[in-house]
Amino acid sequence: MNICPHCQETTRQVKVGRTKAGSQRLQCQHYPRRYTPQPKQQGYPEQMRQQALS
Ligand SMILES: [Zn+2]
């Protein structure tokens, strides 16, 4: 189930293609903005990053 981050609607979420990273792009038909419901995690998990910095 995809939830619009702008209006929290789960209905009328239309697929509009993909990002360069390959994530699904959706567009809410209640609110004319495109968004990525599940952005791909970039780089390392936060815990590994903390270890690298310390
Ligand atoms: Zn919306």
Coordinates of C-alpha atoms and ligand atoms in Angstrom, one line a residue:
M1 CA 0.0 0.0 0.0
N2 CA 1.4 3.3 -1.0
I3 CA 0.7 6.4 1.1
C4 CA 1.0 9.9 -0.2
P5 CA 3.5 11.8 1.9
H6 CA 1.6 15.0 1.2
C7 CA -2.0 14.2 2.0
Q8 CA -1.7 10.6 3.5
E9 CA -4.1 9.2 1.0
T10 CA -3.7 5.6 -0.1
T11 CA -6.1 5.8 -3.1
R12 CA -5.4 7.1 -6.6
Q13 CA -1.6 6.7 -6.4
V14 CA -0.5 6.4 -10.0
K15 CA 2.8 4.9 -11.1
V16 CA 4.7 7.4 -13.2
G17 CA 8.0 5.7 -13.9
R18 CA 11.2 5.2 -12.0
T19 CA 14.1 7.2 -10.7
K20 CA 17.6 6.8 -11.9
A21 CA 18.3 4.6 -8.9
G22 CA 15.4 2.3 -10.0
S23 CA 12.9 3.2 -7.3
Q24 CA 9.3 3.4 -8.2
R25 CA 7.9 6.9 -8.7
L26 CA 4.3 7.6 -7.8
Q27 CA 2.1 10.5 -8.3
C28 CA -0.8 11.4 -6.1
Q29 CA -4.0 12.4 -7.9
H30 CA -5.2 14.3 -4.9
Y31 CA -2.1 16.5 -4.8
P32 CA -0.1 17.2 -7.9
R33 CA 3.3 16.1 -6.7
R34 CA 5.4 13.1 -7.5
Y35 CA 7.2 11.2 -4.8
T36 CA 9.2 8.0 -4.2
P37 CA 7.4 5.8 -1.7
Q38 CA 10.4 3.7 -0.8
P39 CA 13.6 5.5 -1.5
K40 CA 16.6 3.2 -1.9
Q41 CA 19.0 3.3 1.0
Q42 CA 22.2 4.9 -0.1
G43 CA 25.6 4.1 1.2
Y44 CA 26.0 2.1 4.4
P45 CA 23.5 1.7 7.3
E46 CA 23.7 4.4 10.0
Q47 CA 25.4 2.1 12.5
M48 CA 28.3 1.4 10.1
R49 CA 28.7 5.1 9.3
Q50 CA 29.0 5.9 13.0
Q51 CA 31.7 3.3 13.4
A52 CA 33.6 4.7 10.4
L53 CA 33.5 8.2 11.9
S54 CA 34.7 7.2 15.3
Ligands
ZN1 ZN -1.5 13.2 -2.0

